[in-house]
Amino acid sequence: MKKIISWLIRFVPRKYLQRVGGFGLKAVATFFYRGSAVTCPVCEYSYRSFMPYGRINPRPNALCPNCLSLERHRLIWLYLHERTNFFQSKLHVLHIAPEACFIKRLEKIHGDYYITADIESPLAKVKMDIHEIPFTANTFDAVLCNHVLEHVRDDIQAMSEIYRVLKPGGFAILQVPFFNPIPEVTFEDNTITDPREREKVFGQDDHVRKYGHDYPKRMERAGLKAIEDNFVNDLPEETRKKFGLVKGETLYKGVKV
Ligand SMILES: [Zn+2]
């Protein structure tokens, strides 16, 4: 059973895993991951460790068996708690390509002001193309858009749209993946369409660019003030261990000044 589950979480794309709600993981975790060494800050469940996750080289201690959060979700959750006003009042929030582990919890906090949107995910309420966000300017206090920009045709256009719909003073959390060796300049080539070729060049078969160290400059080209926050490095090692966080994972926040 444990083997079947670890095969599933390696080979079933995350979007499907989220749709079926991590079938079976909770049951497996009850037997094999019982313990209190780690705690998921999103769902507050504790385990002996998180589950391994990742298709090619599974990372140990990555996936929360209860809410399916990964390292990056736990980082974003803690960051929003500790460094922003996100949880302090009802905000108008646009959550693009919403992660299952966040949806119910954010709905509870922000109510009808919390809007999920995606081009295809059945988890989202609004169907939209990020290149043309169907909301008026200056609508949202916060936009969450994580691990989306590496998939879209024109990321600058997408971020310009995010900038447009943010209120002045509003912010967007815009995490993207980086693959070693990280290039100086972001590499994109829309003539590469073969999934195997994309995996080789961009790191995953549905990615259309490989982000480089110039990512904050791309955010600024879209009008956003780019903030690179190494929040996770400031936390004590025991805290990183307890919440299953990765040292060196930079938080990218775009602010509409
Ligand atoms: Zn969790």
Short mmCIF file of C-alpha atoms and ligand atoms in Angstrom, two decimals:
data_model
loop_
_atom_site.label_atom_id
_atom_site.label_comp_id
_atom_site.label_asym_id
_atom_site.label_seq_id
_atom_site.Cartn_x
_atom_site.Cartn_y
_atom_site.Cartn_z
CA MET A 1 0.00 0.00 0.00
CA LYS A 2 2.75 2.40 0.98
CA LYS A 3 4.53 1.61 -2.32
CA ILE A 4 1.39 2.19 -4.37
CA ILE A 5 0.85 5.55 -2.71
CA SER A 6 4.42 6.69 -3.21
CA TRP A 7 4.16 5.64 -6.87
CA LEU A 8 0.93 7.60 -7.21
CA ILE A 9 2.32 10.77 -5.71
CA ARG A 10 5.34 10.54 -7.99
CA PHE A 11 3.55 9.90 -11.25
CA VAL A 12 0.09 11.39 -10.96
CA PRO A 13 0.28 15.08 -11.92
CA ARG A 14 -0.34 17.35 -8.97
CA LYS A 15 -3.46 18.88 -10.48
CA TYR A 16 -5.14 15.46 -10.49
CA LEU A 17 -3.83 14.60 -7.04
CA GLN A 18 -5.43 17.79 -5.73
CA ARG A 19 -8.74 17.03 -7.44
CA VAL A 20 -9.08 13.65 -5.78
CA GLY A 21 -8.07 15.14 -2.46
CA GLY A 22 -5.07 12.93 -1.85
CA PHE A 23 -7.09 9.73 -1.78
CA GLY A 24 -5.56 7.22 0.60
CA LEU A 25 -2.73 9.44 1.78
CA LYS A 26 -4.37 10.27 5.08
CA ALA A 27 -4.97 6.59 5.81
CA VAL A 28 -1.38 5.66 4.98
CA ALA A 29 -0.08 8.53 7.06
CA THR A 30 -2.10 7.38 10.05
CA PHE A 31 -0.10 4.12 10.03
CA PHE A 32 3.31 5.07 8.70
CA TYR A 33 3.75 8.73 9.53
CA ARG A 34 2.30 8.90 13.01
CA GLY A 35 4.38 11.23 15.16
CA SER A 36 5.00 14.82 16.11
CA ALA A 37 8.40 15.77 14.68
CA VAL A 38 6.86 17.98 11.99
CA THR A 39 3.74 20.15 11.90
CA CYS A 40 2.04 21.55 8.84
CA PRO A 41 1.34 25.25 9.51
CA VAL A 42 -1.49 25.19 6.94
CA CYS A 43 -3.63 22.38 8.39
CA GLU A 44 -1.89 22.06 11.79
CA TYR A 45 -1.58 18.27 11.57
CA SER A 46 1.59 16.69 12.96
CA TYR A 47 3.55 13.71 11.65
CA ARG A 48 6.78 11.78 12.10
CA SER A 49 7.85 13.45 8.84
CA PHE A 50 6.21 14.77 5.68
CA MET A 51 6.00 12.38 2.72
CA PRO A 52 8.55 12.32 -0.10
CA TYR A 53 7.42 14.12 -3.24
CA GLY A 54 8.74 14.79 -6.75
CA ARG A 55 8.75 12.82 -9.95
CA ILE A 56 12.37 12.54 -10.99
CA ASN A 57 14.23 12.96 -7.71
CA PRO A 58 11.65 12.73 -4.92
CA ARG A 59 12.43 15.18 -2.15
CA PRO A 60 12.21 13.73 1.37
CA ASN A 61 9.98 15.45 3.91
CA ALA A 62 7.95 17.40 1.31
CA LEU A 63 4.23 16.58 1.15
CA CYS A 64 1.71 16.99 3.96
CA PRO A 65 -0.45 13.85 3.78
CA ASN A 66 -3.43 15.70 5.22
CA CYS A 67 -3.76 18.90 3.15
CA LEU A 68 -1.21 18.14 0.37
CA SER A 69 0.85 21.24 1.12
CA LEU A 70 4.43 21.24 -0.14
CA GLU A 71 7.41 23.19 1.19
CA ARG A 72 6.48 26.26 -0.86
CA HIS A 73 2.87 26.34 0.38
CA ARG A 74 3.98 26.15 3.99
CA LEU A 75 6.48 28.96 3.33
CA ILE A 76 3.83 31.17 1.69
CA TRP A 77 1.38 30.50 4.54
CA LEU A 78 3.90 31.44 7.22
CA TYR A 79 5.08 34.45 5.23
CA LEU A 80 1.55 35.78 4.81
CA HIS A 81 1.04 35.34 8.55
CA GLU A 82 4.26 36.92 9.71
CA ARG A 83 5.08 39.57 7.12
CA THR A 84 1.75 40.79 5.70
CA ASN A 85 -1.71 41.92 6.77
CA PHE A 86 -3.26 39.03 4.84
CA PHE A 87 -4.86 37.31 7.82
CA GLN A 88 -5.71 40.41 9.82
CA SER A 89 -8.82 41.56 8.00
CA LYS A 90 -11.18 40.70 5.16
CA LEU A 91 -9.30 41.42 1.97
CA HIS A 92 -10.29 41.32 -1.66
CA VAL A 93 -8.15 38.42 -2.91
CA LEU A 94 -7.64 36.94 -6.37
CA HIS A 95 -6.21 33.43 -6.17
CA ILE A 96 -5.02 32.24 -9.57
CA ALA A 97 -4.60 28.47 -10.12
CA PRO A 98 -5.73 27.94 -6.53
CA GLU A 99 -3.95 25.30 -4.48
CA ALA A 100 -6.39 22.90 -2.83
CA CYS A 101 -4.69 23.24 0.56
CA PHE A 102 -5.53 26.96 0.70
CA ILE A 103 -9.02 27.30 -0.79
CA LYS A 104 -11.35 26.41 2.11
CA ARG A 105 -9.15 28.14 4.66
CA LEU A 106 -9.02 31.38 2.69
CA GLU A 107 -12.74 31.28 1.92
CA LYS A 108 -13.36 31.14 5.65
CA ILE A 109 -11.26 34.26 6.25
CA HIS A 110 -12.13 36.47 3.28
CA GLY A 111 -15.62 35.16 2.44
CA ASP A 112 -17.09 36.43 -0.83
CA TYR A 113 -14.12 38.72 -1.31
CA TYR A 114 -11.97 35.68 -2.02
CA ILE A 115 -12.06 34.77 -5.70
CA THR A 116 -10.46 31.69 -7.25
CA ALA A 117 -9.69 31.75 -10.97
CA ASP A 118 -8.06 29.51 -13.53
CA ILE A 119 -8.17 28.69 -17.22
CA GLU A 120 -9.06 25.03 -16.64
CA SER A 121 -9.04 23.93 -12.99
CA PRO A 122 -12.43 22.76 -11.68
CA LEU A 123 -11.29 23.99 -8.25
CA ALA A 124 -11.65 27.62 -9.43
CA LYS A 125 -14.87 29.63 -9.47
CA VAL A 126 -13.97 31.96 -12.35
CA LYS A 127 -12.70 30.67 -15.67
CA MET A 128 -10.20 33.15 -17.03
CA ASP A 129 -7.13 33.65 -19.16
CA ILE A 130 -4.41 35.32 -17.12
CA HIS A 131 -3.41 37.41 -20.17
CA GLU A 132 -6.79 39.14 -19.94
CA ILE A 133 -8.03 39.20 -16.33
CA PRO A 134 -11.79 39.92 -16.34
CA PHE A 135 -11.80 42.42 -13.46
CA THR A 136 -11.60 46.19 -13.41
CA ALA A 137 -8.44 48.03 -12.42
CA ASN A 138 -7.65 48.55 -8.71
CA THR A 139 -9.92 45.74 -7.46
CA PHE A 140 -7.73 43.46 -5.30
CA ASP A 141 -5.71 43.91 -2.12
CA ALA A 142 -3.77 40.72 -2.80
CA VAL A 143 -3.18 38.31 -5.67
CA LEU A 144 -1.80 34.81 -5.16
CA CYS A 145 -0.31 33.34 -8.32
CA ASN A 146 2.18 30.59 -7.66
CA HIS A 147 3.83 28.25 -10.13
CA VAL A 148 1.73 29.66 -12.97
CA LEU A 149 3.97 32.07 -14.87
CA GLU A 150 6.30 29.35 -16.17
CA HIS A 151 3.32 27.88 -18.05
CA VAL A 152 1.86 30.95 -19.75
CA ARG A 153 2.53 32.35 -23.23
CA ASP A 154 3.51 35.86 -22.08
CA ASP A 155 4.46 36.21 -18.41
CA ILE A 156 5.09 39.97 -18.65
CA GLN A 157 1.58 40.49 -20.02
CA ALA A 158 0.20 38.24 -17.24
CA MET A 159 2.02 40.21 -14.54
CA SER A 160 0.92 43.51 -16.14
CA GLU A 161 -2.64 42.27 -15.77
CA ILE A 162 -2.00 41.40 -12.13
CA TYR A 163 -0.56 44.89 -11.66
CA ARG A 164 -3.65 46.43 -13.28
CA VAL A 165 -6.18 44.64 -11.04
CA LEU A 166 -4.23 45.28 -7.82
CA LYS A 167 -5.19 48.30 -5.73
CA PRO A 168 -2.37 50.79 -5.12
CA GLY A 169 -0.48 49.36 -2.13
CA GLY A 170 -1.70 45.85 -2.93
CA PHE A 171 0.66 42.95 -3.38
CA ALA A 172 1.02 39.72 -5.32
CA ILE A 173 2.84 36.56 -4.28
CA LEU A 174 4.45 35.30 -7.49
CA GLN A 175 6.50 32.15 -6.86
CA VAL A 176 8.06 30.44 -9.88
CA PRO A 177 10.30 27.37 -10.03
CA PHE A 178 14.04 27.63 -10.60
CA PHE A 179 16.07 24.79 -12.03
CA ASN A 180 19.80 24.39 -11.58
CA PRO A 181 21.92 25.67 -13.08
CA ILE A 182 19.86 28.87 -12.83
CA PRO A 183 20.61 30.99 -15.92
CA GLU A 184 21.47 34.70 -15.59
CA VAL A 185 18.71 35.56 -18.03
CA THR A 186 15.34 33.82 -18.30
CA PHE A 187 15.24 31.53 -21.29
CA GLU A 188 12.11 31.14 -23.39
CA ASP A 189 11.57 29.71 -26.83
CA ASN A 190 8.01 29.25 -28.03
CA THR A 191 9.09 27.13 -30.97
CA ILE A 192 9.77 24.29 -28.51
CA THR A 193 6.46 22.47 -28.20
CA ASP A 194 7.41 18.81 -27.87
CA PRO A 195 6.78 17.79 -24.23
CA ARG A 196 9.99 15.74 -23.98
CA GLU A 197 12.02 18.60 -25.40
CA ARG A 198 10.31 21.04 -23.00
CA GLU A 199 11.16 18.81 -20.06
CA LYS A 200 14.81 18.75 -21.17
CA VAL A 201 15.08 22.50 -21.83
CA PHE A 202 12.68 24.06 -19.29
CA GLY A 203 12.58 21.42 -16.54
CA GLN A 204 9.00 20.18 -17.00
CA ASP A 205 6.95 19.05 -19.99
CA ASP A 206 4.35 21.84 -19.72
CA HIS A 207 6.73 24.74 -19.00
CA VAL A 208 7.47 27.34 -21.66
CA ARG A 209 10.36 29.17 -20.01
CA LYS A 210 13.20 28.62 -17.57
CA TYR A 211 13.52 31.44 -15.08
CA GLY A 212 16.85 33.10 -14.43
CA HIS A 213 18.30 35.53 -11.91
CA ASP A 214 16.59 38.35 -13.83
CA TYR A 215 13.11 37.27 -12.65
CA PRO A 216 12.64 40.37 -10.42
CA LYS A 217 13.48 42.54 -13.45
CA ARG A 218 10.67 40.84 -15.36
CA MET A 219 8.29 41.67 -12.51
CA GLU A 220 9.42 45.29 -12.74
CA ARG A 221 8.88 45.35 -16.50
CA ALA A 222 5.24 44.59 -15.69
CA GLY A 223 5.08 47.64 -13.40
CA LEU A 224 5.44 45.84 -10.06
CA LYS A 225 7.95 46.71 -7.40
CA ALA A 226 9.82 43.43 -6.92
CA ILE A 227 10.64 42.35 -3.39
CA GLU A 228 12.86 39.32 -2.85
CA ASP A 229 12.37 38.22 0.72
CA ASN A 230 14.65 35.60 2.23
CA PHE A 231 12.30 35.25 5.16
CA VAL A 232 12.94 31.51 5.47
CA ASN A 233 16.68 32.08 6.06
CA ASP A 234 15.89 34.29 9.06
CA LEU A 235 13.94 31.53 10.82
CA PRO A 236 15.74 29.33 13.35
CA GLU A 237 16.82 25.94 11.99
CA GLU A 238 14.39 24.15 14.37
CA THR A 239 11.49 26.16 12.95
CA ARG A 240 12.45 25.25 9.39
CA LYS A 241 12.69 21.60 10.45
CA LYS A 242 9.40 21.62 12.30
CA PHE A 243 7.47 23.12 9.36
CA GLY A 244 9.37 21.31 6.58
CA LEU A 245 10.76 24.44 4.88
CA VAL A 246 13.70 24.77 2.52
CA LYS A 247 16.51 27.15 3.39
CA GLY A 248 17.23 29.48 0.49
CA GLU A 249 13.72 29.43 -1.02
CA THR A 250 13.20 33.10 -1.83
CA LEU A 251 9.75 34.63 -1.56
CA TYR A 252 8.85 36.89 -4.53
CA LYS A 253 6.38 39.64 -3.80
CA GLY A 254 5.26 42.21 -6.35
CA VAL A 255 3.84 45.44 -4.97
CA LYS A 256 1.76 48.03 -6.80
CA VAL A 257 3.27 51.23 -5.51
ZN ZN B 1 -1.15 20.17 5.97
#
